[in-house]
């Protein structure tokens, strides 16, 4: 995971949730943590409520909430960026008109001007209130009127140096510029004002709207028509640009949702992501419910819509018809029910605080189709994974039964034969032969016990229930206990023990007994009688290293890759299940250690187990 987080600036804007979603998706792409920063200052209760809602939304998406106090929001953000490492900053900005950009400096612009070391991403959104829109429109009319008057003043100053045609072209140029910058209404005002100003100041008789020649009416008409045409063309171009930008944003949102869903594997994560994303882009509150035992249960625990807010009858109608069902709650807000899964048991509920835009229904259906595909994919993936696990379990069970059936039957048959011989009173055995039979029965029983122990440990490992309960153990006592239990197995080999002065090692003694027993049993099986087996133990840095060395046949180069796999056997002529070393590796892994094998210098092989020592106990010298 990246060390530098992705930061999103959170305010009270209703469009803020879209910004938070974009920041969360970018943080997921970078595999970086997400932080939501709010610069607190005095604000109204409504703004505080909106800010709390947006911060809670960011918290649901996994963001760390950071609040700072500063009188100036832009300076507070700049100060935060100087104090903390940040990989990217997401900040919102309203789609303001150009004249406001020229006259006023917003927070995003200030942050961009004073920050050059951080990737600042400014997301624009429509967040004007009706009062702001009316005020902006009045200012646009005023700017257009003042612009024409300023042009008139300049032209009047140089009137004797320019011709009437030049004056007309200057007015047309002013109208064209204003048409590019402002809407149709203010531009039409500028066109009418320019015709009136040309008549009043530059057509004789001067300073009156009367004209002394009919040709000027043609000039006025041409000026007005050309100005209106430029205004219409400009408005049409801007409308097409807005539509293109809207479609581009919709495609971008769809791509972000699709990429996020593609990276999500679990059903619950997909549903949570769908609710958050669709709720943000549709300006609504979203929640998913699953119909279980005739009740609607929310899929996401932190949901803005609870079971008491919805109508079970409407939800059942939606499930039955698999079509959108709408109703109004007690507060007059619209509730929309949509089917999310192909089975129909998963319903998405959208609650709109404002009147729902019907033009967005087609886009919403696209989002729902994408969500439906993602949920179906995860459900099919889960079924395929379960089927694969079941098939592998069946295959493993058959392999285990096939591998151990012979190894279990042969000792059992021998034990039964020797036992029946000892129990048969007609068979006369001397004391020495009887003792040998008893020894054989004991040795075979010990082998069976080891095989059954291996099978149990492998079964625990496959179920994920192999857990090491670590306690400090003395290596010398631990190894001595194993040698005592395996005395009959090791009696025909020369044993050498080389241990350092390490007093205590953290281990699960019952599990490590299985490891050392398997290693010693392999050393006996793969080496000749009266050969040497050496057990070594020493502390190496922050690990305790335990090794078993034999003088057997050694290892091939191809053995190292599969040596610790289940059912792998280096020599098919020697009896065994191929589970011993796999179990050793599983046990050492739960200890946090490692196991390796290599050929000895002269003859045989060396198996080495490394068990980590506790850092805090190393510090106090408990292992010394």
PDB file of N, CA, C and O in Angstrom, residues 500-550:
ATOM      1  N   UNK A 500      23.260 -25.758  21.468  1.00  0.00           N
ATOM      2  CA  UNK A 500      23.946 -24.649  22.131  1.00  0.00           C
ATOM      3  C   UNK A 500      23.291 -24.393  23.487  1.00  0.00           C
ATOM      4  O   UNK A 500      22.477 -25.193  23.962  1.00  0.00           O
ATOM      5  N   UNK A 501      23.584 -23.236  24.071  1.00  0.00           N
ATOM      6  CA  UNK A 501      23.125 -22.976  25.435  1.00  0.00           C
ATOM      7  C   UNK A 501      21.795 -22.211  25.479  1.00  0.00           C
ATOM      8  O   UNK A 501      21.449 -21.646  26.517  1.00  0.00           O
ATOM      9  N   UNK A 502      21.059 -22.170  24.355  1.00  0.00           N
ATOM     10  CA  UNK A 502      19.757 -21.496  24.363  1.00  0.00           C
ATOM     11  C   UNK A 502      18.824 -22.221  25.328  1.00  0.00           C
ATOM     12  O   UNK A 502      18.605 -23.426  25.216  1.00  0.00           O
ATOM     13  N   UNK A 503      18.242 -21.481  26.282  1.00  0.00           N
ATOM     14  CA  UNK A 503      17.445 -22.098  27.334  1.00  0.00           C
ATOM     15  C   UNK A 503      15.980 -22.264  26.958  1.00  0.00           C
ATOM     16  O   UNK A 503      15.376 -23.292  27.252  1.00  0.00           O
ATOM     17  N   UNK A 504      15.398 -21.254  26.294  1.00  0.00           N
ATOM     18  CA  UNK A 504      13.960 -21.268  26.035  1.00  0.00           C
ATOM     19  C   UNK A 504      13.671 -20.850  24.605  1.00  0.00           C
ATOM     20  O   UNK A 504      14.290 -19.911  24.082  1.00  0.00           O
ATOM     21  N   UNK A 505      12.700 -21.532  23.980  1.00  0.00           N
ATOM     22  CA  UNK A 505      12.276 -21.234  22.604  1.00  0.00           C
ATOM     23  C   UNK A 505      10.752 -21.238  22.563  1.00  0.00           C
ATOM     24  O   UNK A 505      10.130 -22.171  23.078  1.00  0.00           O
ATOM     25  N   UNK A 506      10.096 -20.229  21.964  1.00  0.00           N
ATOM     26  CA  UNK A 506       8.626 -20.226  21.889  1.00  0.00           C
ATOM     27  C   UNK A 506       8.124 -21.221  20.847  1.00  0.00           C
ATOM     28  O   UNK A 506       8.440 -21.124  19.666  1.00  0.00           O
ATOM     29  N   UNK A 507       7.338 -22.199  21.279  1.00  0.00           N
ATOM     30  CA  UNK A 507       6.817 -23.211  20.347  1.00  0.00           C
ATOM     31  C   UNK A 507       5.601 -23.880  20.957  1.00  0.00           C
ATOM     32  O   UNK A 507       5.369 -23.814  22.167  1.00  0.00           O
ATOM     33  N   UNK A 508       4.801 -24.509  20.073  1.00  0.00           N
ATOM     34  CA  UNK A 508       3.733 -25.407  20.504  1.00  0.00           C
ATOM     35  C   UNK A 508       4.343 -26.799  20.550  1.00  0.00           C
ATOM     36  O   UNK A 508       4.603 -27.420  19.516  1.00  0.00           O
ATOM     37  N   UNK A 509       4.586 -27.307  21.757  1.00  0.00           N
ATOM     38  CA  UNK A 509       5.384 -28.526  21.902  1.00  0.00           C
ATOM     39  C   UNK A 509       4.699 -29.733  21.257  1.00  0.00           C
ATOM     40  O   UNK A 509       5.358 -30.602  20.678  1.00  0.00           O
ATOM     41  N   UNK A 510       3.361 -29.804  21.309  1.00  0.00           N
ATOM     42  CA  UNK A 510       2.671 -30.952  20.722  1.00  0.00           C
ATOM     43  C   UNK A 510       2.815 -30.956  19.202  1.00  0.00           C
ATOM     44  O   UNK A 510       2.973 -32.019  18.578  1.00  0.00           O
ATOM     45  N   UNK A 511       2.775 -29.765  18.583  1.00  0.00           N
ATOM     46  CA  UNK A 511       2.934 -29.684  17.125  1.00  0.00           C
ATOM     47  C   UNK A 511       4.385 -29.909  16.713  1.00  0.00           C
ATOM     48  O   UNK A 511       4.666 -30.599  15.720  1.00  0.00           O
ATOM     49  N   UNK A 512       5.323 -29.342  17.469  1.00  0.00           N
ATOM     50  CA  UNK A 512       6.730 -29.495  17.106  1.00  0.00           C
ATOM     51  C   UNK A 512       7.206 -30.932  17.318  1.00  0.00           C
ATOM     52  O   UNK A 512       8.151 -31.378  16.675  1.00  0.00           O
ATOM     53  N   UNK A 513       6.539 -31.659  18.213  1.00  0.00           N
ATOM     54  CA  UNK A 513       6.859 -33.088  18.352  1.00  0.00           C
ATOM     55  C   UNK A 513       6.547 -33.821  17.058  1.00  0.00           C
ATOM     56  O   UNK A 513       7.286 -34.732  16.652  1.00  0.00           O
ATOM     57  N   UNK A 514       5.456 -33.447  16.392  1.00  0.00           N
ATOM     58  CA  UNK A 514       5.107 -34.066  15.113  1.00  0.00           C
ATOM     59  C   UNK A 514       6.172 -33.752  14.072  1.00  0.00           C
ATOM     60  O   UNK A 514       6.584 -34.629  13.291  1.00  0.00           O
ATOM     61  N   UNK A 515       6.673 -32.504  14.070  1.00  0.00           N
ATOM     62  CA  UNK A 515       7.705 -32.112  13.094  1.00  0.00           C
ATOM     63  C   UNK A 515       8.969 -32.922  13.290  1.00  0.00           C
ATOM     64  O   UNK A 515       9.495 -33.546  12.343  1.00  0.00           O
ATOM     65  N   UNK A 516       9.493 -32.940  14.512  1.00  0.00           N
ATOM     66  CA  UNK A 516      10.754 -33.643  14.760  1.00  0.00           C
ATOM     67  C   UNK A 516      10.580 -35.150  14.571  1.00  0.00           C
ATOM     68  O   UNK A 516      11.485 -35.820  14.052  1.00  0.00           O
ATOM     69  N   UNK A 517       9.426 -35.692  14.951  1.00  0.00           N
ATOM     70  CA  UNK A 517       9.185 -37.137  14.774  1.00  0.00           C
ATOM     71  C   UNK A 517       9.193 -37.495  13.285  1.00  0.00           C
ATOM     72  O   UNK A 517       9.788 -38.502  12.885  1.00  0.00           O
ATOM     73  N   UNK A 518       8.560 -36.685  12.463  1.00  0.00           N
ATOM     74  CA  UNK A 518       8.541 -36.951  11.025  1.00  0.00           C
ATOM     75  C   UNK A 518       9.930 -36.850  10.418  1.00  0.00           C
ATOM     76  O   UNK A 518      10.315 -37.667   9.559  1.00  0.00           O
ATOM     77  N   UNK A 519      10.695 -35.848  10.829  1.00  0.00           N
ATOM     78  CA  UNK A 519      12.051 -35.699  10.290  1.00  0.00           C
ATOM     79  C   UNK A 519      12.930 -36.875  10.697  1.00  0.00           C
ATOM     80  O   UNK A 519      13.717 -37.395   9.874  1.00  0.00           O
ATOM     81  N   UNK A 520      12.839 -37.319  11.947  1.00  0.00           N
ATOM     82  CA  UNK A 520      13.641 -38.458  12.398  1.00  0.00           C
ATOM     83  C   UNK A 520      13.177 -39.752  11.723  1.00  0.00           C
ATOM     84  O   UNK A 520      14.002 -40.610  11.357  1.00  0.00           O
ATOM     85  N   UNK A 521      11.865 -39.911  11.542  1.00  0.00           N
ATOM     86  CA  UNK A 521      11.361 -41.110  10.879  1.00  0.00           C
ATOM     87  C   UNK A 521      11.850 -41.176   9.433  1.00  0.00           C
ATOM     88  O   UNK A 521      12.234 -42.248   8.942  1.00  0.00           O
ATOM     89  N   UNK A 522      11.863 -40.046   8.744  1.00  0.00           N
ATOM     90  CA  UNK A 522      12.390 -40.011   7.382  1.00  0.00           C
ATOM     91  C   UNK A 522      13.887 -40.325   7.351  1.00  0.00           C
ATOM     92  O   UNK A 522      14.379 -41.015   6.443  1.00  0.00           O
ATOM     93  N   UNK A 523      14.617 -39.782   8.351  1.00  0.00           N
ATOM     94  CA  UNK A 523      16.053 -40.057   8.402  1.00  0.00           C
ATOM     95  C   UNK A 523      16.315 -41.551   8.575  1.00  0.00           C
ATOM     96  O   UNK A 523      17.252 -42.115   7.976  1.00  0.00           O
ATOM     97  N   UNK A 524      15.477 -42.224   9.358  1.00  0.00           N
ATOM     98  CA  UNK A 524      15.632 -43.670   9.549  1.00  0.00           C
ATOM     99  C   UNK A 524      15.242 -44.419   8.277  1.00  0.00           C
ATOM    100  O   UNK A 524      15.936 -45.359   7.846  1.00  0.00           O
ATOM    101  N   UNK A 525      14.152 -44.013   7.637  1.00  0.00           N
ATOM    102  CA  UNK A 525      13.664 -44.724   6.456  1.00  0.00           C
ATOM    103  C   UNK A 525      14.629 -44.635   5.281  1.00  0.00           C
ATOM    104  O   UNK A 525      14.801 -45.591   4.521  1.00  0.00           O
ATOM    105  N   UNK A 526      15.237 -43.452   5.106  1.00  0.00           N
ATOM    106  CA  UNK A 526      16.033 -43.228   3.899  1.00  0.00           C
ATOM    107  C   UNK A 526      17.537 -43.380   4.137  1.00  0.00           C
ATOM    108  O   UNK A 526      18.334 -42.925   3.308  1.00  0.00           O
ATOM    109  N   UNK A 527      17.931 -43.980   5.228  1.00  0.00           N
ATOM    110  CA  UNK A 527      19.359 -44.249   5.470  1.00  0.00           C
ATOM    111  C   UNK A 527      19.507 -45.687   5.968  1.00  0.00           C
ATOM    112  O   UNK A 527      18.565 -46.282   6.496  1.00  0.00           O
ATOM    113  N   UNK A 528      20.677 -46.213   5.802  1.00  0.00           N
ATOM    114  CA  UNK A 528      20.936 -47.611   6.157  1.00  0.00           C
ATOM    115  C   UNK A 528      21.131 -47.755   7.666  1.00  0.00           C
ATOM    116  O   UNK A 528      21.371 -46.768   8.377  1.00  0.00           O
ATOM    117  N   UNK A 529      21.014 -48.985   8.134  1.00  0.00           N
ATOM    118  CA  UNK A 529      21.199 -49.229   9.565  1.00  0.00           C
ATOM    119  C   UNK A 529      22.629 -48.904   9.986  1.00  0.00           C
ATOM    120  O   UNK A 529      23.574 -49.025   9.209  1.00  0.00           O
ATOM    121  N   UNK A 530      22.740 -48.502  11.265  1.00  0.00           N
ATOM    122  CA  UNK A 530      24.018 -48.133  11.902  1.00  0.00           C
ATOM    123  C   UNK A 530      24.648 -46.886  11.267  1.00  0.00           C
ATOM    124  O   UNK A 530      25.822 -46.598  11.527  1.00  0.00           O
ATOM    125  N   UNK A 531      23.894 -46.179  10.439  1.00  0.00           N
ATOM    126  CA  UNK A 531      24.412 -44.894   9.942  1.00  0.00           C
ATOM    127  C   UNK A 531      24.151 -43.814  10.986  1.00  0.00           C
ATOM    128  O   UNK A 531      23.370 -44.001  11.924  1.00  0.00           O
ATOM    129  N   UNK A 532      24.768 -42.682  10.791  1.00  0.00           N
ATOM    130  CA  UNK A 532      24.730 -41.613  11.791  1.00  0.00           C
ATOM    131  C   UNK A 532      23.587 -40.649  11.502  1.00  0.00           C
ATOM    132  O   UNK A 532      23.361 -40.249  10.364  1.00  0.00           O
ATOM    133  N   UNK A 533      22.871 -40.264  12.551  1.00  0.00           N
ATOM    134  CA  UNK A 533      21.840 -39.224  12.479  1.00  0.00           C
ATOM    135  C   UNK A 533      22.198 -38.149  13.502  1.00  0.00           C
ATOM    136  O   UNK A 533      22.378 -38.452  14.688  1.00  0.00           O
ATOM    137  N   UNK A 534      22.312 -36.940  13.023  1.00  0.00           N
ATOM    138  CA  UNK A 534      22.755 -35.843  13.898  1.00  0.00           C
ATOM    139  C   UNK A 534      21.639 -34.820  14.067  1.00  0.00           C
ATOM    140  O   UNK A 534      21.033 -34.365  13.105  1.00  0.00           O
ATOM    141  N   UNK A 535      21.371 -34.446  15.324  1.00  0.00           N
ATOM    142  CA  UNK A 535      20.390 -33.412  15.651  1.00  0.00           C
ATOM    143  C   UNK A 535      21.148 -32.208  16.193  1.00  0.00           C
ATOM    144  O   UNK A 535      21.894 -32.337  17.179  1.00  0.00           O
ATOM    145  N   UNK A 536      20.949 -31.055  15.555  1.00  0.00           N
ATOM    146  CA  UNK A 536      21.655 -29.837  15.964  1.00  0.00           C
ATOM    147  C   UNK A 536      20.641 -28.761  16.302  1.00  0.00           C
ATOM    148  O   UNK A 536      19.576 -28.669  15.677  1.00  0.00           O
ATOM    149  N   UNK A 537      20.968 -27.938  17.267  1.00  0.00           N
ATOM    150  CA  UNK A 537      20.108 -26.814  17.632  1.00  0.00           C
ATOM    151  C   UNK A 537      20.941 -25.649  18.107  1.00  0.00           C
ATOM    152  O   UNK A 537      21.790 -25.798  18.997  1.00  0.00           O
ATOM    153  N   UNK A 538      20.701 -24.470  17.502  1.00  0.00           N
ATOM    154  CA  UNK A 538      21.463 -23.277  17.898  1.00  0.00           C
ATOM    155  C   UNK A 538      20.681 -22.027  17.538  1.00  0.00           C
ATOM    156  O   UNK A 538      19.830 -22.048  16.649  1.00  0.00           O
ATOM    157  N   UNK A 539      20.991 -20.974  18.243  1.00  0.00           N
ATOM    158  CA  UNK A 539      20.370 -19.687  17.941  1.00  0.00           C
ATOM    159  C   UNK A 539      21.165 -18.984  16.847  1.00  0.00           C
ATOM    160  O   UNK A 539      22.390 -18.853  16.941  1.00  0.00           O
ATOM    161  N   UNK A 540      20.452 -18.530  15.799  1.00  0.00           N
ATOM    162  CA  UNK A 540      21.064 -17.782  14.704  1.00  0.00           C
ATOM    163  C   UNK A 540      20.310 -16.469  14.575  1.00  0.00           C
ATOM    164  O   UNK A 540      19.157 -16.450  14.108  1.00  0.00           O
ATOM    165  N   UNK A 541      20.933 -15.395  15.020  1.00  0.00           N
ATOM    166  CA  UNK A 541      20.320 -14.069  14.994  1.00  0.00           C
ATOM    167  C   UNK A 541      18.999 -14.092  15.761  1.00  0.00           C
ATOM    168  O   UNK A 541      18.986 -14.358  16.945  1.00  0.00           O
ATOM    169  N   UNK A 542      17.876 -13.865  15.078  1.00  0.00           N
ATOM    170  CA  UNK A 542      16.578 -13.797  15.743  1.00  0.00           C
ATOM    171  C   UNK A 542      15.768 -15.084  15.578  1.00  0.00           C
ATOM    172  O   UNK A 542      14.536 -15.056  15.714  1.00  0.00           O
ATOM    173  N   UNK A 543      16.434 -16.181  15.259  1.00  0.00           N
ATOM    174  CA  UNK A 543      15.755 -17.460  15.054  1.00  0.00           C
ATOM    175  C   UNK A 543      16.470 -18.552  15.841  1.00  0.00           C
ATOM    176  O   UNK A 543      17.675 -18.463  16.129  1.00  0.00           O
ATOM    177  N   UNK A 544      15.702 -19.599  16.185  1.00  0.00           N
ATOM    178  CA  UNK A 544      16.305 -20.818  16.716  1.00  0.00           C
ATOM    179  C   UNK A 544      16.283 -21.843  15.590  1.00  0.00           C
ATOM    180  O   UNK A 544      15.224 -22.152  15.031  1.00  0.00           O
ATOM    181  N   UNK A 545      17.460 -22.363  15.266  1.00  0.00           N
ATOM    182  CA  UNK A 545      17.625 -23.240  14.113  1.00  0.00           C
ATOM    183  C   UNK A 545      17.808 -24.680  14.597  1.00  0.00           C
ATOM    184  O   UNK A 545      18.754 -24.996  15.314  1.00  0.00           O
ATOM    185  N   UNK A 546      16.854 -25.539  14.178  1.00  0.00           N
ATOM    186  CA  UNK A 546      16.888 -26.958  14.533  1.00  0.00           C
ATOM    187  C   UNK A 546      17.064 -27.755  13.249  1.00  0.00           C
ATOM    188  O   UNK A 546      16.300 -27.590  12.294  1.00  0.00           O
ATOM    189  N   UNK A 547      18.080 -28.630  13.204  1.00  0.00           N
ATOM    190  CA  UNK A 547      18.360 -29.379  11.977  1.00  0.00           C
ATOM    191  C   UNK A 547      18.552 -30.862  12.283  1.00  0.00           C
ATOM    192  O   UNK A 547      19.011 -31.229  13.368  1.00  0.00           O
ATOM    193  N   UNK A 548      18.160 -31.694  11.296  1.00  0.00           N
ATOM    194  CA  UNK A 548      18.335 -33.154  11.369  1.00  0.00           C
ATOM    195  C   UNK A 548      19.132 -33.571  10.138  1.00  0.00           C
ATOM    196  O   UNK A 548      18.700 -33.348   9.005  1.00  0.00           O
ATOM    197  N   UNK A 549      20.288 -34.185  10.358  1.00  0.00           N
ATOM    198  CA  UNK A 549      21.178 -34.599   9.265  1.00  0.00           C
ATOM    199  C   UNK A 549      21.315 -36.111   9.257  1.00  0.00           C
ATOM    200  O   UNK A 549      21.526 -36.732  10.307  1.00  0.00           O
ATOM    201  N   UNK A 550      21.159 -36.708   8.069  1.00  0.00           N
ATOM    202  CA  UNK A 550      21.322 -38.161   7.953  1.00  0.00           C
ATOM    203  C   UNK A 550      22.400 -38.480   6.918  1.00  0.00           C
ATOM    204  O   UNK A 550      22.939 -37.600   6.266  1.00  0.00           O
TER     205      UNK A 550
END
